[in-house]
PDB file of C-alpha atoms in Angstrom:
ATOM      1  CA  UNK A   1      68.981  60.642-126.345  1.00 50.00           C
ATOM      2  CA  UNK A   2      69.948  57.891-123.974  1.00 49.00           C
ATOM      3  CA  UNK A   3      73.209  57.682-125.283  1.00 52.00           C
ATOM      4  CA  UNK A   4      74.134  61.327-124.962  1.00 52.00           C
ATOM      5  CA  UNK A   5      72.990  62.200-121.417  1.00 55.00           C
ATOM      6  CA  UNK A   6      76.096  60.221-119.833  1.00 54.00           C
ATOM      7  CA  UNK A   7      78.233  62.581-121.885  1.00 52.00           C
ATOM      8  CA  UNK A   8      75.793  65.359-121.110  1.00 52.00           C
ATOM      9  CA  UNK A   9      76.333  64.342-117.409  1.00 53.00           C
ATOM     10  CA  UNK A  10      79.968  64.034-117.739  1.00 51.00           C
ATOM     11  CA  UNK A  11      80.365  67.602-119.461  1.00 48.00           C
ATOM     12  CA  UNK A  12      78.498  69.604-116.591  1.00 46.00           C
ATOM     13  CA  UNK A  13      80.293  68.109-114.131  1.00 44.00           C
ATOM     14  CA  UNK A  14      83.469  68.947-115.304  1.00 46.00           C
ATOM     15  CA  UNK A  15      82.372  72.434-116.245  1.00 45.00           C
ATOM     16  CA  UNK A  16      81.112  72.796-112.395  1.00 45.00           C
ATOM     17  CA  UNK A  17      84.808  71.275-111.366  1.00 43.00           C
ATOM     18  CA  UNK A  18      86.641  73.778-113.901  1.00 43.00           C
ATOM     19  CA  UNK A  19      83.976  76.503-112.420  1.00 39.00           C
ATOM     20  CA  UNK A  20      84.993  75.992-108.915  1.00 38.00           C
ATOM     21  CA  UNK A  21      88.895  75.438-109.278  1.00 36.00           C
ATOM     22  CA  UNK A  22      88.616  79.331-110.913  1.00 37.00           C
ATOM     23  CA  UNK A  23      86.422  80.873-108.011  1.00 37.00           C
ATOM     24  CA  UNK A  24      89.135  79.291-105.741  1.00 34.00           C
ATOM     25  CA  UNK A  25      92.100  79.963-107.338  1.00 39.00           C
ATOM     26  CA  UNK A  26      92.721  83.474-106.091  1.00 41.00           C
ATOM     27  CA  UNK A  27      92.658  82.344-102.707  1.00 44.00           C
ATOM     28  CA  UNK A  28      92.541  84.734 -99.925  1.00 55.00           C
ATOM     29  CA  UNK A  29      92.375  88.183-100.623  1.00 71.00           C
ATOM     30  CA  UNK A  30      95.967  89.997-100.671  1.00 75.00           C
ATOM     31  CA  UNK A  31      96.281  92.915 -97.903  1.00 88.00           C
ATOM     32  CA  UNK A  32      94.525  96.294 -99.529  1.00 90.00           C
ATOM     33  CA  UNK A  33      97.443  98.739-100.912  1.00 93.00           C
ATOM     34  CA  UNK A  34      97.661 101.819 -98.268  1.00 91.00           C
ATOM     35  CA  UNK A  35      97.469 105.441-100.065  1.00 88.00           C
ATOM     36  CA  UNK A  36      98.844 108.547 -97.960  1.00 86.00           C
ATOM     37  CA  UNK A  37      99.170 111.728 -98.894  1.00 82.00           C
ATOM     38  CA  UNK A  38     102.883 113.220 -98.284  1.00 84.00           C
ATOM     39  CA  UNK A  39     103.381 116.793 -99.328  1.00 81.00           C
ATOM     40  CA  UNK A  40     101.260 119.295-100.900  1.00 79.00           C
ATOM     41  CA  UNK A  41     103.141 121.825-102.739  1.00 83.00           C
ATOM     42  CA  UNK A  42     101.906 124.962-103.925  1.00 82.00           C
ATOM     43  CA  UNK A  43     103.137 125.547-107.503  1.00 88.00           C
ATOM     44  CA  UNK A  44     101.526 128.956-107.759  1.00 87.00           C
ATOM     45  CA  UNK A  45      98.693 131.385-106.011  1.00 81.00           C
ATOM     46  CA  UNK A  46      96.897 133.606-107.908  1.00 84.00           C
ATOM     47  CA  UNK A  47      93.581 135.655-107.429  1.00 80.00           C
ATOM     48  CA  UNK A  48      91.539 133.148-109.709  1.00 83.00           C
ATOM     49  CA  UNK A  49      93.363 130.370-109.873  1.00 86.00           C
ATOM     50  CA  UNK A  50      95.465 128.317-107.772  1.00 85.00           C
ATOM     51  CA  UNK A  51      97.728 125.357-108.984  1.00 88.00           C
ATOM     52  CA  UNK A  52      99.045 122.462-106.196  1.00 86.00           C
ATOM     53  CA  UNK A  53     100.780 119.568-107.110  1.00 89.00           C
ATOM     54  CA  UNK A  54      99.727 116.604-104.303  1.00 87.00           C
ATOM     55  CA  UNK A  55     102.631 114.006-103.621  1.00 89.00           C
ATOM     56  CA  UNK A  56     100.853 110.395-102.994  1.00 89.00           C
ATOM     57  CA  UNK A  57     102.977 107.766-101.905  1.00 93.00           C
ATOM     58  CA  UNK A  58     100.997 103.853-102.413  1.00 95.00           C
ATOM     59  CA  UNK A  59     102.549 101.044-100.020  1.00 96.00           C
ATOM     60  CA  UNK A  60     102.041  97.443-101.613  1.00 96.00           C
ATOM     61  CA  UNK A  61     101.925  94.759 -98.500  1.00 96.00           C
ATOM     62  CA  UNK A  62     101.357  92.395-100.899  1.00 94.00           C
ATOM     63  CA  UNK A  63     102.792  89.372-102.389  1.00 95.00           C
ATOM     64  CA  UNK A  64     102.838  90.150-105.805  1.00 93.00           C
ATOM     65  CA  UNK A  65     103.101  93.400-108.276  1.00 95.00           C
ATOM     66  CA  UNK A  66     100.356  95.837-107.532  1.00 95.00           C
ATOM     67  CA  UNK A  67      99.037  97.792-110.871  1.00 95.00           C
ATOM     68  CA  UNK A  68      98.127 101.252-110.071  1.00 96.00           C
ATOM     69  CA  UNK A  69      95.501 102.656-113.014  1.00 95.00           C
ATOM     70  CA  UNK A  70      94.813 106.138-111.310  1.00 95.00           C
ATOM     71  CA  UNK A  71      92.819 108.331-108.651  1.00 94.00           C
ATOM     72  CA  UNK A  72      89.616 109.926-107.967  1.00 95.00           C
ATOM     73  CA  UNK A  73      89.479 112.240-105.253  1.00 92.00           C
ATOM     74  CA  UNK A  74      87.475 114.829-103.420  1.00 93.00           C
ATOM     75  CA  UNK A  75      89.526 117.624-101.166  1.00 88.00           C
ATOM     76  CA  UNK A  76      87.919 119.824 -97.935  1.00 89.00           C
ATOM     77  CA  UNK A  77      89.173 122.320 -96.095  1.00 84.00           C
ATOM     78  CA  UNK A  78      87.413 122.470 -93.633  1.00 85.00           C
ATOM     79  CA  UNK A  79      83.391 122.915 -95.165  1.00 86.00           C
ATOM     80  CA  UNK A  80      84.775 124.307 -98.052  1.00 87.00           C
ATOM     81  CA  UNK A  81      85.420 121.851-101.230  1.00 88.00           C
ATOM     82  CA  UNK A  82      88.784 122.960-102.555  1.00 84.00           C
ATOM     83  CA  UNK A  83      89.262 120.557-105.676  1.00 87.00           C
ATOM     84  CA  UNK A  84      87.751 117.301-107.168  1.00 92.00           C
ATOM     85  CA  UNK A  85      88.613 115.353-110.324  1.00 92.00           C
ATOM     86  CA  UNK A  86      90.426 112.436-111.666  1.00 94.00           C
ATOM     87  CA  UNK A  87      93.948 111.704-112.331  1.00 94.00           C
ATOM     88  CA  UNK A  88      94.821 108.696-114.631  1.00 94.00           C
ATOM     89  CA  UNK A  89      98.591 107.538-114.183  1.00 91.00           C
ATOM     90  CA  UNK A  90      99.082 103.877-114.801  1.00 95.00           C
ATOM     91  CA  UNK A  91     102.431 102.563-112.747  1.00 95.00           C
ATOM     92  CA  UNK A  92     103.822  99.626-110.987  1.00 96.00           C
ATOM     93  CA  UNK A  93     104.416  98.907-106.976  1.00 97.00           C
ATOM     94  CA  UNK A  94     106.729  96.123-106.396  1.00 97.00           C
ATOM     95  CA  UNK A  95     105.813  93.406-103.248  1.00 96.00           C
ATOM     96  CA  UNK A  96     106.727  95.245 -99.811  1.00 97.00           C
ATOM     97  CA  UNK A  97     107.353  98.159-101.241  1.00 97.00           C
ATOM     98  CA  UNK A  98     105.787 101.899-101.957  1.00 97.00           C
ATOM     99  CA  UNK A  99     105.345 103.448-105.140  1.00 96.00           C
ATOM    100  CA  UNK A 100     104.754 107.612-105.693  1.00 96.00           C
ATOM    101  CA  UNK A 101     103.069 109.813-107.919  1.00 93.00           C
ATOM    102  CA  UNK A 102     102.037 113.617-108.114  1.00 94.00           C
ATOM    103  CA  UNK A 103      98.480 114.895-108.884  1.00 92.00           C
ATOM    104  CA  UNK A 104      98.883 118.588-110.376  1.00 93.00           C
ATOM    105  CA  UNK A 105      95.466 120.443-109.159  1.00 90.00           C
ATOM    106  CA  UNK A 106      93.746 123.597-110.319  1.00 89.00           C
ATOM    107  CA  UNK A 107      91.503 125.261-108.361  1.00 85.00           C
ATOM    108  CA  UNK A 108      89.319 128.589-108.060  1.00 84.00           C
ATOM    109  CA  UNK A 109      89.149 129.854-104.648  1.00 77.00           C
ATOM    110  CA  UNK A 110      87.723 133.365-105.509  1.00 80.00           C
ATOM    111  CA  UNK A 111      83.942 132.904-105.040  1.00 81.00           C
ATOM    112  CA  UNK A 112      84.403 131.279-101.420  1.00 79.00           C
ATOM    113  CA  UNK A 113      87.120 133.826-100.514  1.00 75.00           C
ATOM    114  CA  UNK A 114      84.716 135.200 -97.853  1.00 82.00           C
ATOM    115  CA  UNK A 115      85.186 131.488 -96.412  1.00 81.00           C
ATOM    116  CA  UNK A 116      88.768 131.112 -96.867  1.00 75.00           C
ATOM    117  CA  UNK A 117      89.876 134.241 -95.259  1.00 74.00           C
ATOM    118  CA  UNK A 118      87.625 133.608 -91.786  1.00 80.00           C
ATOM    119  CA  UNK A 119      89.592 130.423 -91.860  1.00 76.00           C
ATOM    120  CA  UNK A 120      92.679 132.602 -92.189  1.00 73.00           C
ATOM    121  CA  UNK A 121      92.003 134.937 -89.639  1.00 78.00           C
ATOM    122  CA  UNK A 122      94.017 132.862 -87.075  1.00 78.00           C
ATOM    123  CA  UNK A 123      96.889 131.612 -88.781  1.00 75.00           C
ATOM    124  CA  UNK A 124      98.016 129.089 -85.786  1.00 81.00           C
ATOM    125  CA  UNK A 125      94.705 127.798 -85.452  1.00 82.00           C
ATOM    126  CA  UNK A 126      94.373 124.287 -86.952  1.00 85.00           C
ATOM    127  CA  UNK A 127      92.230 123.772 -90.191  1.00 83.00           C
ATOM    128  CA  UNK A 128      90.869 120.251 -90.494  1.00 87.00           C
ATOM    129  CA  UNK A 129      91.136 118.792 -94.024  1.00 85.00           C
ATOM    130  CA  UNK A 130      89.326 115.695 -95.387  1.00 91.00           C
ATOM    131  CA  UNK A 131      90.292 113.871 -98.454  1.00 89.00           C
ATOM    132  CA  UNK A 132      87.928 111.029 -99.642  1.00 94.00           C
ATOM    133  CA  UNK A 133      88.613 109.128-103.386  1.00 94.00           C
ATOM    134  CA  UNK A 134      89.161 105.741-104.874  1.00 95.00           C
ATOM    135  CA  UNK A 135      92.694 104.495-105.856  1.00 94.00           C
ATOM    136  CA  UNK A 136      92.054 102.407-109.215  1.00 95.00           C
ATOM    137  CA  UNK A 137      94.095  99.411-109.189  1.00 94.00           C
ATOM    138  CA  UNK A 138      94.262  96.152-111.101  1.00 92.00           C
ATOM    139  CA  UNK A 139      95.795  95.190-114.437  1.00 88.00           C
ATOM    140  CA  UNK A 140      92.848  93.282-116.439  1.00 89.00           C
ATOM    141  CA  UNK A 141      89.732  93.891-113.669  1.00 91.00           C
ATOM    142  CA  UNK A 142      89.829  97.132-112.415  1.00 92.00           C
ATOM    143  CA  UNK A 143      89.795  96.610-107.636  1.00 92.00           C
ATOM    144  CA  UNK A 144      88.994 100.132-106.329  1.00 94.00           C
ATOM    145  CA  UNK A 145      90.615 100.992-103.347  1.00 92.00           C
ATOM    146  CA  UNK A 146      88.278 103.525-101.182  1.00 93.00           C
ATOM    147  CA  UNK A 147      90.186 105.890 -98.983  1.00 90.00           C
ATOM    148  CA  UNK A 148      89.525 108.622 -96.444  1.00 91.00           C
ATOM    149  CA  UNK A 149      91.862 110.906 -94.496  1.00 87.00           C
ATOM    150  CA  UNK A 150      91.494 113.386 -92.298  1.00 89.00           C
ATOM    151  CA  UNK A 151      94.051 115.722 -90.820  1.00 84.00           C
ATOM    152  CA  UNK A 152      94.608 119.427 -89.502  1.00 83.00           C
ATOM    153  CA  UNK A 153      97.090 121.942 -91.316  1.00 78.00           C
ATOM    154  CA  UNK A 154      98.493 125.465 -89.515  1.00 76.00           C
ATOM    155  CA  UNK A 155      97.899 128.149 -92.016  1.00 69.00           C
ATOM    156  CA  UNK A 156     100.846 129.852 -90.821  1.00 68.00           C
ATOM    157  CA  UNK A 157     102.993 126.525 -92.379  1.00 67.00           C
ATOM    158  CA  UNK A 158     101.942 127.959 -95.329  1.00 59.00           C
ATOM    159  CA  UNK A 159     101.786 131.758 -95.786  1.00 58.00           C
ATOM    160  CA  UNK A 160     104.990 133.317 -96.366  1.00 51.00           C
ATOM    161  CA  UNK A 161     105.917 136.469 -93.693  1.00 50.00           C
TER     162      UNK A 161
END
């Protein structure tokens, strides 16, 4: 027993040394990727259903290649939720650069209508918009990315005359 606890010894401490080199080795923390949303394009209004397709553009101010694995996100107008879900889409941002992808979105509108058309009532006036979610990033271990935006839109942008 004498004869092994040198080796014993020997073996934690370079497991502890191994240990620590891999908790270092990542080094600082790379600058969190940026996510904006650019355009949202209605693809078609009907009575009970609603279909947008949201243009996201991700800026990399990293180093190295960022691995985009997809989004979760949450949408308000105003009070009113107008769509949720997820949207896998696994893609590549070069260093310095930006990367884009589209979210199609399906929504029912009908049973706040009430809601939606009070907002309407002055097309100028601004509408305030939220949109909260995770960008899911990371090749082998998934890094979630929390954002939150807020913004006004002008009906009138919208509605056809």
């Amino acid at each position: 027993m004498s004869h092994s606890s040198p080796l014993l010894r020997m073996t934690c401490l370079l497991l502890f040394v191994g240990l620590g080199s891999c908790v270092s080795w990542r080094g600082d923390e790379a600058p969190e990727p940026q996510v904006h949303l650019v355009k949202v394009e209605v693809v078609r209004a009907r009575l009970v259903e609603q279909r947008f397709m949201l243009h996201f553009r991700v800026d990399n101010p990293g180093d190295s290649d960022l691995t985009v694995r997809g989004l979760t996100y949450r949408i308000h107008l105003g009070d009113l939720l107008l769509s949720e879900g997820e949207h896998e889409h696994w893609f590549t941002v070069r260093p310095q650069r930006s990367g884009y992808f589209k979210v199609p979105i399906r929504t029912n509108l009908w049973p706040q209508v009430r809601k939606l058309v009070k907002m309407l009532e002055k097309p100028r006036q601004q509408i305030p918009y939220r949109l909260e979610g995770e960008l899911e990033t990371g090749l082998f271990i998934a890094h979630y990315v929390h954002l939150r935006r807020n913004g006004v839109i002008i009906a009138a942008d919208f509605i056809a005359e």
